[in-house]
mmCIF file of C-alpha atoms and ligand atoms in Angstrom:
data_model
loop_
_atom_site.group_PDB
_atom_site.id
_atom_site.type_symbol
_atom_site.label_atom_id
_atom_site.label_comp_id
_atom_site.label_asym_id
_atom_site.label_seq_id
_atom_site.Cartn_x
_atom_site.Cartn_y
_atom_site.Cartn_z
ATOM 1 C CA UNK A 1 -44.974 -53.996 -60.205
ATOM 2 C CA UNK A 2 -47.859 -55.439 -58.100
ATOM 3 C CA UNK A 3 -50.967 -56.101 -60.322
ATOM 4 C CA UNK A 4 -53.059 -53.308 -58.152
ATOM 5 C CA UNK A 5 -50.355 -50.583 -58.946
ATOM 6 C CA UNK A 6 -50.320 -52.074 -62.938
ATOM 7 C CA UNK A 7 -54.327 -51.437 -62.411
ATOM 8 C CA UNK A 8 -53.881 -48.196 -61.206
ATOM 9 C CA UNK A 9 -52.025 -47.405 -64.117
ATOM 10 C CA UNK A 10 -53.952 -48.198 -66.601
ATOM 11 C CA UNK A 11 -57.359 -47.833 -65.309
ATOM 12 C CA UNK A 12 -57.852 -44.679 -66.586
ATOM 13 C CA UNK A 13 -57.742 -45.951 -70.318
ATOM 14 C CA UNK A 14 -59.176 -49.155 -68.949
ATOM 15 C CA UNK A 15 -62.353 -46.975 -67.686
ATOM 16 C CA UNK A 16 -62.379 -44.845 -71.229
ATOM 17 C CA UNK A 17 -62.293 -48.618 -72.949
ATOM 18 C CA UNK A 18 -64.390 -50.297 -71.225
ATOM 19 C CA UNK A 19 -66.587 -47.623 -71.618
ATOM 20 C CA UNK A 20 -66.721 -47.244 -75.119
ATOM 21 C CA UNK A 21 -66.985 -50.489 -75.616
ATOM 22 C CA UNK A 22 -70.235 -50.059 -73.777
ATOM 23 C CA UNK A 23 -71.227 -47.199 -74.917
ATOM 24 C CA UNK A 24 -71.018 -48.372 -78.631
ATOM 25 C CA UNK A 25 -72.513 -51.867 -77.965
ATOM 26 C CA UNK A 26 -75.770 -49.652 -76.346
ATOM 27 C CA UNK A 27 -75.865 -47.730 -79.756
ATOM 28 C CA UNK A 28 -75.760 -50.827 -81.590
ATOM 29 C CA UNK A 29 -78.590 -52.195 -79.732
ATOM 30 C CA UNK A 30 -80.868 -49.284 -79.601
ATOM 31 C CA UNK A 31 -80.423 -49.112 -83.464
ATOM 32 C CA UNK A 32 -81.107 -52.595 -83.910
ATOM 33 C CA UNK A 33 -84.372 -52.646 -81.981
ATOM 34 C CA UNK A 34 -85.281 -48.994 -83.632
ATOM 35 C CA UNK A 35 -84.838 -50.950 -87.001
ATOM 36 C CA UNK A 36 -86.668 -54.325 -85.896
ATOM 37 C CA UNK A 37 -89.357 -52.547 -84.590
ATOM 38 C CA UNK A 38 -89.880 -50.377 -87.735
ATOM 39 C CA UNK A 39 -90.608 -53.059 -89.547
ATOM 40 C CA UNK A 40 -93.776 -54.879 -91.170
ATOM 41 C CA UNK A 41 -93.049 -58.260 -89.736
ATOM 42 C CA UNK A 42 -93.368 -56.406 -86.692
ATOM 43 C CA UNK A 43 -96.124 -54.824 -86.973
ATOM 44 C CA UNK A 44 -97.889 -57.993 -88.239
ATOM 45 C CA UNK A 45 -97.346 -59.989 -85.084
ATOM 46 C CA UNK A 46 -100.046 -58.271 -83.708
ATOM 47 C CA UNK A 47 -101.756 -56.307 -86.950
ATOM 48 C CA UNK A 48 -102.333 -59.644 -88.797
ATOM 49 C CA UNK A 49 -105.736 -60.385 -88.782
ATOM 50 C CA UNK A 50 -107.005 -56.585 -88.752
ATOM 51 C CA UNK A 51 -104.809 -53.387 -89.796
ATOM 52 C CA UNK A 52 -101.920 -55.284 -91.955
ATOM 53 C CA UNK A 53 -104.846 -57.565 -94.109
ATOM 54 C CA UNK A 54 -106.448 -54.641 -94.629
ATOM 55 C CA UNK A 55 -103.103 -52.929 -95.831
ATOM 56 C CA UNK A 56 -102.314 -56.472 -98.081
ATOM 57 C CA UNK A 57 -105.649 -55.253 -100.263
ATOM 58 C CA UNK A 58 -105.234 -51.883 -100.344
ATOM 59 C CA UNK A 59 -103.388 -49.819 -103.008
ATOM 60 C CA UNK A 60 -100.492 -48.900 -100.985
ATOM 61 C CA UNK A 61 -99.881 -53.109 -101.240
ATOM 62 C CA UNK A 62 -101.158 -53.878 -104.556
ATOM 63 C CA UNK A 63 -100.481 -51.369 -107.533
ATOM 64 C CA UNK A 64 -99.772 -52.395 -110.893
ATOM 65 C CA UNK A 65 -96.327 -50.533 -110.021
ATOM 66 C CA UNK A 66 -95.458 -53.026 -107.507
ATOM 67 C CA UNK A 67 -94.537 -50.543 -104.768
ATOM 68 C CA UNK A 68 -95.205 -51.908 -101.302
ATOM 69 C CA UNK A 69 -95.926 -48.995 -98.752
ATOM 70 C CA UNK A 70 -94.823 -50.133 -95.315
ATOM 71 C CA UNK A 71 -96.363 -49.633 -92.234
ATOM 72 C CA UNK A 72 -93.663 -47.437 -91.286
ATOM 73 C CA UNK A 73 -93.142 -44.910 -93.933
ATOM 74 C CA UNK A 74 -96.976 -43.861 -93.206
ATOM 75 C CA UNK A 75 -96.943 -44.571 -89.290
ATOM 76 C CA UNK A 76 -93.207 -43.672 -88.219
ATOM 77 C CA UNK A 77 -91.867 -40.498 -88.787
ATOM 78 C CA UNK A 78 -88.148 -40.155 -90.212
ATOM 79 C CA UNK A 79 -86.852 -37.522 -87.267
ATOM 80 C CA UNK A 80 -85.670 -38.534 -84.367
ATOM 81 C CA UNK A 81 -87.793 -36.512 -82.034
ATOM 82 C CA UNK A 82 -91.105 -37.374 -83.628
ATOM 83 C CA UNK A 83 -89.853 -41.390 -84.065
ATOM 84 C CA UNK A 84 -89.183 -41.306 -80.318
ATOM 85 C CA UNK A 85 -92.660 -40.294 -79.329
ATOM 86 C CA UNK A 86 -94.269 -43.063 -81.839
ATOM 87 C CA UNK A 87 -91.821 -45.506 -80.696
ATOM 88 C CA UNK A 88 -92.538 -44.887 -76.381
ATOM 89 C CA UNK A 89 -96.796 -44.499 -77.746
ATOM 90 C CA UNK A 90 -96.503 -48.188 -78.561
ATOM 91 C CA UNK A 91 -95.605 -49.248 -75.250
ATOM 92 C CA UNK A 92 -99.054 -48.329 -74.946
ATOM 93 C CA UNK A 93 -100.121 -50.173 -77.217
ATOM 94 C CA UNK A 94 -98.052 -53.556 -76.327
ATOM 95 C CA UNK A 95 -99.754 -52.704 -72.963
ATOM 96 C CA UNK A 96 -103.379 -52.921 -74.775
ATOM 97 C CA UNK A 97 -102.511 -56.007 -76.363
ATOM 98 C CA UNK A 98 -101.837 -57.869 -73.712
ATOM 99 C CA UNK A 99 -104.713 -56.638 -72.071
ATOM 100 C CA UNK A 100 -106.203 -58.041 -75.112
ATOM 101 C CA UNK A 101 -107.872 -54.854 -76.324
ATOM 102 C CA UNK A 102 -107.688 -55.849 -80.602
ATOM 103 C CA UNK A 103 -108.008 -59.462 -79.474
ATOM 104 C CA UNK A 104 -111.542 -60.324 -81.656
ATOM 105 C CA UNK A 105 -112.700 -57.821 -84.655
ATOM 106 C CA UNK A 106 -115.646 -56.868 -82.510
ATOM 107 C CA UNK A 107 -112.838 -55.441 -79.857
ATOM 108 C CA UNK A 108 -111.082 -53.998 -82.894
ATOM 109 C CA UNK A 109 -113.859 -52.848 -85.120
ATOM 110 C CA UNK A 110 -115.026 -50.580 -81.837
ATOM 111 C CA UNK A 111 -111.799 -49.278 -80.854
ATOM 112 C CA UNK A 112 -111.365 -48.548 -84.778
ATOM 113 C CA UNK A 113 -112.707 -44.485 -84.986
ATOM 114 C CA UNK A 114 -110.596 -43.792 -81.844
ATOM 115 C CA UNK A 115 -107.357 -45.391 -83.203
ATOM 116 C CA UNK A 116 -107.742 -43.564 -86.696
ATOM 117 C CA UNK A 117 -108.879 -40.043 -84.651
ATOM 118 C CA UNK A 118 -105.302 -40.202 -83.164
ATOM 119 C CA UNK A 119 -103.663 -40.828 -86.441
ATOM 120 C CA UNK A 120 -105.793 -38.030 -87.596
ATOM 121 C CA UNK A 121 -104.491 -35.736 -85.458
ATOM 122 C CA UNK A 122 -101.378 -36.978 -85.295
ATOM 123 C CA UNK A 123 -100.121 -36.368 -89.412
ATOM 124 C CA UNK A 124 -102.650 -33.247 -89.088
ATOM 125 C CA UNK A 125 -100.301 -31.690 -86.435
ATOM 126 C CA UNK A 126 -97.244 -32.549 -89.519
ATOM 127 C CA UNK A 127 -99.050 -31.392 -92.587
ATOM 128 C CA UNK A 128 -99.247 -35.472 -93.258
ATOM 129 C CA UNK A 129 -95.711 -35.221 -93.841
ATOM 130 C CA UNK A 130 -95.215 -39.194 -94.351
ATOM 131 C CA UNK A 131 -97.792 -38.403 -96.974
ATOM 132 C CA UNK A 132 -95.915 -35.815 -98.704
ATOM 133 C CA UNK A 133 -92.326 -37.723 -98.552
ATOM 134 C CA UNK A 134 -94.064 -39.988 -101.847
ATOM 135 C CA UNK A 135 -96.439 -37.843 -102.906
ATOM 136 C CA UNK A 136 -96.328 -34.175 -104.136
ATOM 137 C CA UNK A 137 -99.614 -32.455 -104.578
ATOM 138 C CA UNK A 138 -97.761 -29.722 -106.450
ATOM 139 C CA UNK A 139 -96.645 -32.610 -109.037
ATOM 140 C CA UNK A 140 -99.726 -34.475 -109.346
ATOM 141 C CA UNK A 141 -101.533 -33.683 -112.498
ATOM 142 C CA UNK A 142 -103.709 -36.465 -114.251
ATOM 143 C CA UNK A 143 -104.969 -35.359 -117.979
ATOM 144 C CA UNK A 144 -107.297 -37.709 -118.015
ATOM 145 C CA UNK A 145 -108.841 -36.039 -114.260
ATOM 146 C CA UNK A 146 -108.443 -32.297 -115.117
ATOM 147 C CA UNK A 147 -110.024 -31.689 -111.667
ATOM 148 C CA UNK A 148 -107.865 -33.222 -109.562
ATOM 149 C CA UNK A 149 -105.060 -30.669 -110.013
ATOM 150 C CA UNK A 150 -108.077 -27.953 -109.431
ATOM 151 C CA UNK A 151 -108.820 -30.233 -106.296
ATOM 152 C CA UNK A 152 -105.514 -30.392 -104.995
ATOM 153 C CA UNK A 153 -104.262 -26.641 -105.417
ATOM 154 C CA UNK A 154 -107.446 -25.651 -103.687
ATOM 155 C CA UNK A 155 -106.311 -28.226 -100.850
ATOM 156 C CA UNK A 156 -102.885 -25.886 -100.915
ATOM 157 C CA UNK A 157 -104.184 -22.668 -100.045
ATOM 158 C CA UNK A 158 -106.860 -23.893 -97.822
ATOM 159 C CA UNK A 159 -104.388 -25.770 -95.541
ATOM 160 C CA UNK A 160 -106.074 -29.406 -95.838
ATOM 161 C CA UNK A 161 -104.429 -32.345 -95.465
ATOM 162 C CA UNK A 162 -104.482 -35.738 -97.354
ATOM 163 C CA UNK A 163 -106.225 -37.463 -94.452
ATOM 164 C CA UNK A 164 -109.216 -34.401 -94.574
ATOM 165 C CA UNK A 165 -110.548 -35.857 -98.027
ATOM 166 C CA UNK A 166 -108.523 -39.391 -98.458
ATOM 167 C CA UNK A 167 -109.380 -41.519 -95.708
ATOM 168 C CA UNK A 168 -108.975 -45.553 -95.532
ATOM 169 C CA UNK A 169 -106.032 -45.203 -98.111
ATOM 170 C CA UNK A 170 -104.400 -48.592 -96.332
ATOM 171 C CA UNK A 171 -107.557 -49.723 -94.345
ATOM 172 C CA UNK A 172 -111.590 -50.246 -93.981
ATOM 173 C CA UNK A 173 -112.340 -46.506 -93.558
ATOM 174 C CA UNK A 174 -113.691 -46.117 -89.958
ATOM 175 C CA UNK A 175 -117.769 -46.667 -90.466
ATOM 176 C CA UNK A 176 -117.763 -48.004 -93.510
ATOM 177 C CA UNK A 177 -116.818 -51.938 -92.582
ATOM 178 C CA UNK A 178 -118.954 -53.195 -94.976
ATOM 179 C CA UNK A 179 -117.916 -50.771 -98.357
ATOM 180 C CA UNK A 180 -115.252 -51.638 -100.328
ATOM 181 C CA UNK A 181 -111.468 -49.992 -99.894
ATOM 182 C CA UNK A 182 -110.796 -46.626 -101.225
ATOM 183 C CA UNK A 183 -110.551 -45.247 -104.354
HETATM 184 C C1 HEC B 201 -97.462 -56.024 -79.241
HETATM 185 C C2 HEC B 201 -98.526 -55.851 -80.190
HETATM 186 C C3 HEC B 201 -98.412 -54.707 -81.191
HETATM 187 C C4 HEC B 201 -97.399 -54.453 -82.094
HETATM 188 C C5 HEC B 201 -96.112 -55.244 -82.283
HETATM 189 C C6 HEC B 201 -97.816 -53.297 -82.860
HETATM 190 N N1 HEC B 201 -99.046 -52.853 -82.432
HETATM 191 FE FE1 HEC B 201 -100.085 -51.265 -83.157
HETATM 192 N N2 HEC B 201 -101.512 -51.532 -81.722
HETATM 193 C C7 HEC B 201 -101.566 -52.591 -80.833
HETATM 194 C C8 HEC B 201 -102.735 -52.427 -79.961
HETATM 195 C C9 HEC B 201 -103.172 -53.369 -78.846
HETATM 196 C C10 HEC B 201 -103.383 -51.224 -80.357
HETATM 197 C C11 HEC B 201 -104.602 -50.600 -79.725
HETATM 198 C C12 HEC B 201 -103.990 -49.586 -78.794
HETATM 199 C C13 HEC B 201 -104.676 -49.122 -77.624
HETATM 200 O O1 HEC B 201 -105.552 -48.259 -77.766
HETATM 201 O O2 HEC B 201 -104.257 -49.542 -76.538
HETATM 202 C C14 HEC B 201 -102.571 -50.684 -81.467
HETATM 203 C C15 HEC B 201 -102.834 -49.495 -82.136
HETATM 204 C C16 HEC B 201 -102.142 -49.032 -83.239
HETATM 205 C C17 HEC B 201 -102.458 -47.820 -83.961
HETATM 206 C C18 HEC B 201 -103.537 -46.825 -83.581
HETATM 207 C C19 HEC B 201 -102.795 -45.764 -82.763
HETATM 208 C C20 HEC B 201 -103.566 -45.036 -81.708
HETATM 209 O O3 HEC B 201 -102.968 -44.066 -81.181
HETATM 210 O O4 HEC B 201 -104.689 -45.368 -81.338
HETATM 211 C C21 HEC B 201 -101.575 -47.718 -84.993
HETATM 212 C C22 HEC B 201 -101.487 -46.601 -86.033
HETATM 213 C C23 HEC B 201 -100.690 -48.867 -84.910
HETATM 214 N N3 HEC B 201 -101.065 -49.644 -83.837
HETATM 215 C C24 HEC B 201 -99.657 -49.116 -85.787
HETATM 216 C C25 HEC B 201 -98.656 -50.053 -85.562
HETATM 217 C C26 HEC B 201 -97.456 -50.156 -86.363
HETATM 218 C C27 HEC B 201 -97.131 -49.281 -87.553
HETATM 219 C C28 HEC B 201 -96.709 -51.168 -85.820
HETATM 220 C C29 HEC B 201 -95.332 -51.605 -86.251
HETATM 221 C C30 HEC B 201 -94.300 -50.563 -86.303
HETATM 222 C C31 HEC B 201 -97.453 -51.700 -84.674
HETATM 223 N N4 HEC B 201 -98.625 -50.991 -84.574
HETATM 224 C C32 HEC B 201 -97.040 -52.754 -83.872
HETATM 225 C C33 HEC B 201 -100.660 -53.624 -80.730
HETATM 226 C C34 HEC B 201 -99.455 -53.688 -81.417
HETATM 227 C C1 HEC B 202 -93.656 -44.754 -99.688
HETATM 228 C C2 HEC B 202 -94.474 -43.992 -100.603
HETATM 229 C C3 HEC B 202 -95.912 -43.645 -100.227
HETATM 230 C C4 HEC B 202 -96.381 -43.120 -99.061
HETATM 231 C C5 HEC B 202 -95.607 -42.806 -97.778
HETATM 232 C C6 HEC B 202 -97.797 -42.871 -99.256
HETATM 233 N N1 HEC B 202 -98.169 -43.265 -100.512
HETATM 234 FE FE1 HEC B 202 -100.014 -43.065 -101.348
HETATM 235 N N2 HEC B 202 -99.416 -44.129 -102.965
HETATM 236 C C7 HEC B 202 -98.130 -44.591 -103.177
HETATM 237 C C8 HEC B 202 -98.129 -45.450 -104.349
HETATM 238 C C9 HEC B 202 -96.915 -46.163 -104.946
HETATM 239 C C10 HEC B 202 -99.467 -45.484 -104.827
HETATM 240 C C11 HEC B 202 -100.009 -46.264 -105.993
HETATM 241 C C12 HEC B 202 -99.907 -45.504 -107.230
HETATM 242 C C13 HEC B 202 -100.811 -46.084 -108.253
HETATM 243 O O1 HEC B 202 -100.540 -47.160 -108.723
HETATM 244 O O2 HEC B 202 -101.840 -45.445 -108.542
HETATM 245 C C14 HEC B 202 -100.237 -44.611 -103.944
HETATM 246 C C15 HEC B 202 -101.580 -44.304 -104.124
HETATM 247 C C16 HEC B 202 -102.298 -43.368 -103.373
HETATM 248 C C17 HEC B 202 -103.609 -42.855 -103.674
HETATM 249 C C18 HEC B 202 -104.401 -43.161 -104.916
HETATM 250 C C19 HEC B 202 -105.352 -44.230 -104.659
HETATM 251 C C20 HEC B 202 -105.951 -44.726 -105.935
HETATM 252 O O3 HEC B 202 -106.977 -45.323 -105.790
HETATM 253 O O4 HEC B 202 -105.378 -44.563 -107.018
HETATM 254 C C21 HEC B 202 -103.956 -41.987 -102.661
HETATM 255 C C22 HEC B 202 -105.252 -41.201 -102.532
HETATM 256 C C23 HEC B 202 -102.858 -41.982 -101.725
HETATM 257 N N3 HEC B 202 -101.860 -42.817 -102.202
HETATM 258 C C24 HEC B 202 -102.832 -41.252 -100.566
HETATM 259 C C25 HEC B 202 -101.843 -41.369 -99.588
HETATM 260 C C26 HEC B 202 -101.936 -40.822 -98.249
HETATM 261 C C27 HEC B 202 -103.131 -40.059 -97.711
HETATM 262 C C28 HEC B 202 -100.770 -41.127 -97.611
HETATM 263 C C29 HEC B 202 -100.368 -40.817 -96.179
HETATM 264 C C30 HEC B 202 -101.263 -41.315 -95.134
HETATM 265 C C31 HEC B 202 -99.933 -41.864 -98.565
HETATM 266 N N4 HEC B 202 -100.632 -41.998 -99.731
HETATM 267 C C32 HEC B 202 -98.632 -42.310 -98.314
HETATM 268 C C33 HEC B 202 -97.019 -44.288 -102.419
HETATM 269 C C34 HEC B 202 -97.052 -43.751 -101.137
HETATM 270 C C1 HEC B 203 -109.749 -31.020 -100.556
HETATM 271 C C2 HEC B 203 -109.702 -32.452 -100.676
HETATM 272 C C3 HEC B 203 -108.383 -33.109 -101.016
HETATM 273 C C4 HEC B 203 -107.190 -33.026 -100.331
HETATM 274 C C5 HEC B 203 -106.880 -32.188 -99.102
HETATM 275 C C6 HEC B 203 -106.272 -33.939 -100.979
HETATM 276 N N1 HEC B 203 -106.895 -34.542 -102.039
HETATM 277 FE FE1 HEC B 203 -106.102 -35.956 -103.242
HETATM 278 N N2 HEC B 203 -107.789 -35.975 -104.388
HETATM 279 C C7 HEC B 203 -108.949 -35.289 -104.095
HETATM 280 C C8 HEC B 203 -109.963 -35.611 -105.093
HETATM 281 C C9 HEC B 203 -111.406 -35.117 -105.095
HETATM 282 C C10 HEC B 203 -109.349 -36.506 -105.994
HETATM 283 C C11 HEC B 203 -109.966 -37.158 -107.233
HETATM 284 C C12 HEC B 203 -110.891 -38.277 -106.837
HETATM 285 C C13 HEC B 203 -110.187 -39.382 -106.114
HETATM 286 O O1 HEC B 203 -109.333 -40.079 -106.708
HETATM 287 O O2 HEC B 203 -110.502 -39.587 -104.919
HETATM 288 C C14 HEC B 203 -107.989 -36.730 -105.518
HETATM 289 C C15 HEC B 203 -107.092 -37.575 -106.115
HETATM 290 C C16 HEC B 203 -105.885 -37.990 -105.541
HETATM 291 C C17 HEC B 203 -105.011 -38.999 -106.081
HETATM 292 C C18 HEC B 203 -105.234 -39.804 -107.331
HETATM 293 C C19 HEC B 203 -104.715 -39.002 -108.470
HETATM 294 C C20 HEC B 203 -104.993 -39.627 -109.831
HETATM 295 O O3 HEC B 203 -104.621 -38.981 -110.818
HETATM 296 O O4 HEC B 203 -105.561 -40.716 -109.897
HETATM 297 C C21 HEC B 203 -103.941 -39.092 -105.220
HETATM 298 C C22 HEC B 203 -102.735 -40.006 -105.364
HETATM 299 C C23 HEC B 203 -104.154 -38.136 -104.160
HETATM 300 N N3 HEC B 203 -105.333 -37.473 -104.387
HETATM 301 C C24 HEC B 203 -103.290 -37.947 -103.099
HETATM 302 C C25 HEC B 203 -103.415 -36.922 -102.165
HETATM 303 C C26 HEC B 203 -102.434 -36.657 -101.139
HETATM 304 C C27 HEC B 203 -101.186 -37.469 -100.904
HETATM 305 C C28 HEC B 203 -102.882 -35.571 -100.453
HETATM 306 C C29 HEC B 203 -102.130 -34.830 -99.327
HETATM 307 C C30 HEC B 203 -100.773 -34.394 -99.605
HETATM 308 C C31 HEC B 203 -104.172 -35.195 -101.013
HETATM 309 N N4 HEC B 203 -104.443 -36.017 -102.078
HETATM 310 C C32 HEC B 203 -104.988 -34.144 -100.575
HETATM 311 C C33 HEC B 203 -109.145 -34.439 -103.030
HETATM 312 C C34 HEC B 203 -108.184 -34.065 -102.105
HETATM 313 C C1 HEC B 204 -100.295 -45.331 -96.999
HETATM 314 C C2 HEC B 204 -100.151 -45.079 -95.590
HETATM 315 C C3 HEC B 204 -100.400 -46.195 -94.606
HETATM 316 C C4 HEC B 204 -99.819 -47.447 -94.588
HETATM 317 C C5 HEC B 204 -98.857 -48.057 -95.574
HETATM 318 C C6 HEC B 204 -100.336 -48.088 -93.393
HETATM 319 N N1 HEC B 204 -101.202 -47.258 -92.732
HETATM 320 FE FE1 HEC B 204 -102.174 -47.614 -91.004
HETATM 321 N N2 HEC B 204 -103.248 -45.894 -91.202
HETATM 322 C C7 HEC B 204 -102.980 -44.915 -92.127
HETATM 323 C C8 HEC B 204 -103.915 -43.812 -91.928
HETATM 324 C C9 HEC B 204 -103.949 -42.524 -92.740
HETATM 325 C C10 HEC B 204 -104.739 -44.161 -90.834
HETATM 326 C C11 HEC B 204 -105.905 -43.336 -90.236
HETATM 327 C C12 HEC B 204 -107.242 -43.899 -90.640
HETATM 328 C C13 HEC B 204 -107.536 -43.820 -92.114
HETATM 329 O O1 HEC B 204 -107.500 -42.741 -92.690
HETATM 330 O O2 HEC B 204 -107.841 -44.883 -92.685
HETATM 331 C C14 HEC B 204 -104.288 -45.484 -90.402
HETATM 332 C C15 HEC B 204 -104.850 -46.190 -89.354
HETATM 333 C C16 HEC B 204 -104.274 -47.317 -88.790
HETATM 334 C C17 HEC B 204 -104.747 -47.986 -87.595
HETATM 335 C C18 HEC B 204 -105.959 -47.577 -86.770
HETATM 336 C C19 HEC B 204 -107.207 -48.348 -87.203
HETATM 337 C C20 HEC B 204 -107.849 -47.880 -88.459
HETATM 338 O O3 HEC B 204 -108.225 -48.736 -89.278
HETATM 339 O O4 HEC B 204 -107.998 -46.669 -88.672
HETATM 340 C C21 HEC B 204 -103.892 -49.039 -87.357
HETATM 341 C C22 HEC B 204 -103.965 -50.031 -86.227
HETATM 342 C C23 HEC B 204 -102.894 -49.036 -88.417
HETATM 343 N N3 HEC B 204 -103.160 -47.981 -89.271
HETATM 344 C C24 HEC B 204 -101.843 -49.939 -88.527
HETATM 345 C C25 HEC B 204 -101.090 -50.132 -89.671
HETATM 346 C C26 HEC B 204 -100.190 -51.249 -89.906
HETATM 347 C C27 HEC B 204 -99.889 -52.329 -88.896
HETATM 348 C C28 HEC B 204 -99.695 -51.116 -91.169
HETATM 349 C C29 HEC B 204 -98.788 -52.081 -91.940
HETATM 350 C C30 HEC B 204 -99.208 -53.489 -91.943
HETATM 351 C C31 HEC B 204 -100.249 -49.888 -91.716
HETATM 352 N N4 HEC B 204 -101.083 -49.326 -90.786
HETATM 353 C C32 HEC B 204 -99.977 -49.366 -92.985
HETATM 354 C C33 HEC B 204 -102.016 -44.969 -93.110
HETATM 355 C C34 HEC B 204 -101.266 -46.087 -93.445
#
């Protein structure tokens, strides 16, 4: 058999191989750089010196639990849909860095209301569902602060979200650069 009739063959299965091979090695990658870019490390290559030091003193950092929010499980959301809108928004954003947008804390600090409007908007359209995966208002009852059940079912039936009455829970609350981090 001449090696062009052997190819003829088999091409067929060589075709469906080859292009599962490919087809898996895309997966992998696309699930790799999903994962990378989820990450805090991430993040921090360009968050550093503004949004992740911030985070580093806030209480989603530093409890006396030891539970380490990441950027992620507030920013990203878990469905695939959602992620994938996140995920082609930061081009944007690797876009504005380059264009050095956040590259001094005067550039940041002025572009800082804007950024946290969008985030507003953004778990408001969700119910602040990134919120809710940790914390259940339904659950939440302090004896020692009677009214913050009171506080919290009256959040319920009115529709708010976290973000309406907590704001700066992992940064310098927009306006307020110069008071200290919430509570
Ligand atoms: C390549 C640099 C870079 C990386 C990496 C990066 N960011 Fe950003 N990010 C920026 C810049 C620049 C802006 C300002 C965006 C603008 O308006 O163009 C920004 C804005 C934001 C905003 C405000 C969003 C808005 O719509 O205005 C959030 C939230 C944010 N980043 C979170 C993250 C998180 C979480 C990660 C890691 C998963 C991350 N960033 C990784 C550069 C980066
Ligand atoms: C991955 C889990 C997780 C996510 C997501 C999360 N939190 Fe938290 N949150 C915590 C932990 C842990 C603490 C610290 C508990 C403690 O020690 O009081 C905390 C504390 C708080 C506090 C109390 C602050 C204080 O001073 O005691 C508020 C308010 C809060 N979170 C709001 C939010 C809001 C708003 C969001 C969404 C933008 C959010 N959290 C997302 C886990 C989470
Ligand atoms: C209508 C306003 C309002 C809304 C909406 C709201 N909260 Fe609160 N929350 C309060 C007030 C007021 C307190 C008590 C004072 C404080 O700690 O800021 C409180 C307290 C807390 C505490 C501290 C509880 C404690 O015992 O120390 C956490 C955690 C918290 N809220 C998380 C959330 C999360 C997460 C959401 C969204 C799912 C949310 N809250 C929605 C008003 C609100
Ligand atoms: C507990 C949830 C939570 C975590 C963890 C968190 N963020 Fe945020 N982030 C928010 C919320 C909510 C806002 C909207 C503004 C606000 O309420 O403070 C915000 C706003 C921002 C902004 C817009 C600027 C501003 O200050 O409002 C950037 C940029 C950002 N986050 C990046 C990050 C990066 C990077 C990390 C990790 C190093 C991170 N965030 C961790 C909840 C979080």
């Amino acid at each position: 058999m001449k090696i062009s009739d052997r190819l003829r063959k088999y091409s067929p299965w060589l075709l469906l191989g080859v292009g599962l091979g490919v087809g898996a090695a895309v997966v992998v990658a696309f699930e790799q750089t999903m994962h990378y870019t989820s990450q805090d490390a991430f993040c921090m290559t360009c968050h550093q010196d503004n949004a992740g030091k911030e985070w580093m003193q806030s209480v989603h950092y530093k409890n006396p639990q030891g539970v380490v929010v990441s950027c992620a499980s507030c920013h990203i959301p878990h469905e695939f849909a959602p992620k994938m809108v996140v995920k082609v928004g930061a081009i944007k954003d690797v876009w504005g860095f380059l264009q050095g947008k956040i590259s001094t804390p005067e550039k940041y600090e002025a572009l800082r209301l804007e950024m946290a409007q969008h985030e507003w908007s953004r778990l408001k359209t969700n119910g602040a569902k990134e919120c809710r995966q940790c914390h259940k208002l339904e659950a939440m009852d302090n004896p020692d602060m009677p009214f913050v059940k009171d506080e919290h079912e009256a959040a319920l039936k009115s529709g708010k979200i976290c973000t309406d009455c907590h704001q700066g829970v992992a940064h310098t609350p927009p306006g307020k650069a110069e008071v200290a981090q919430h509570p």
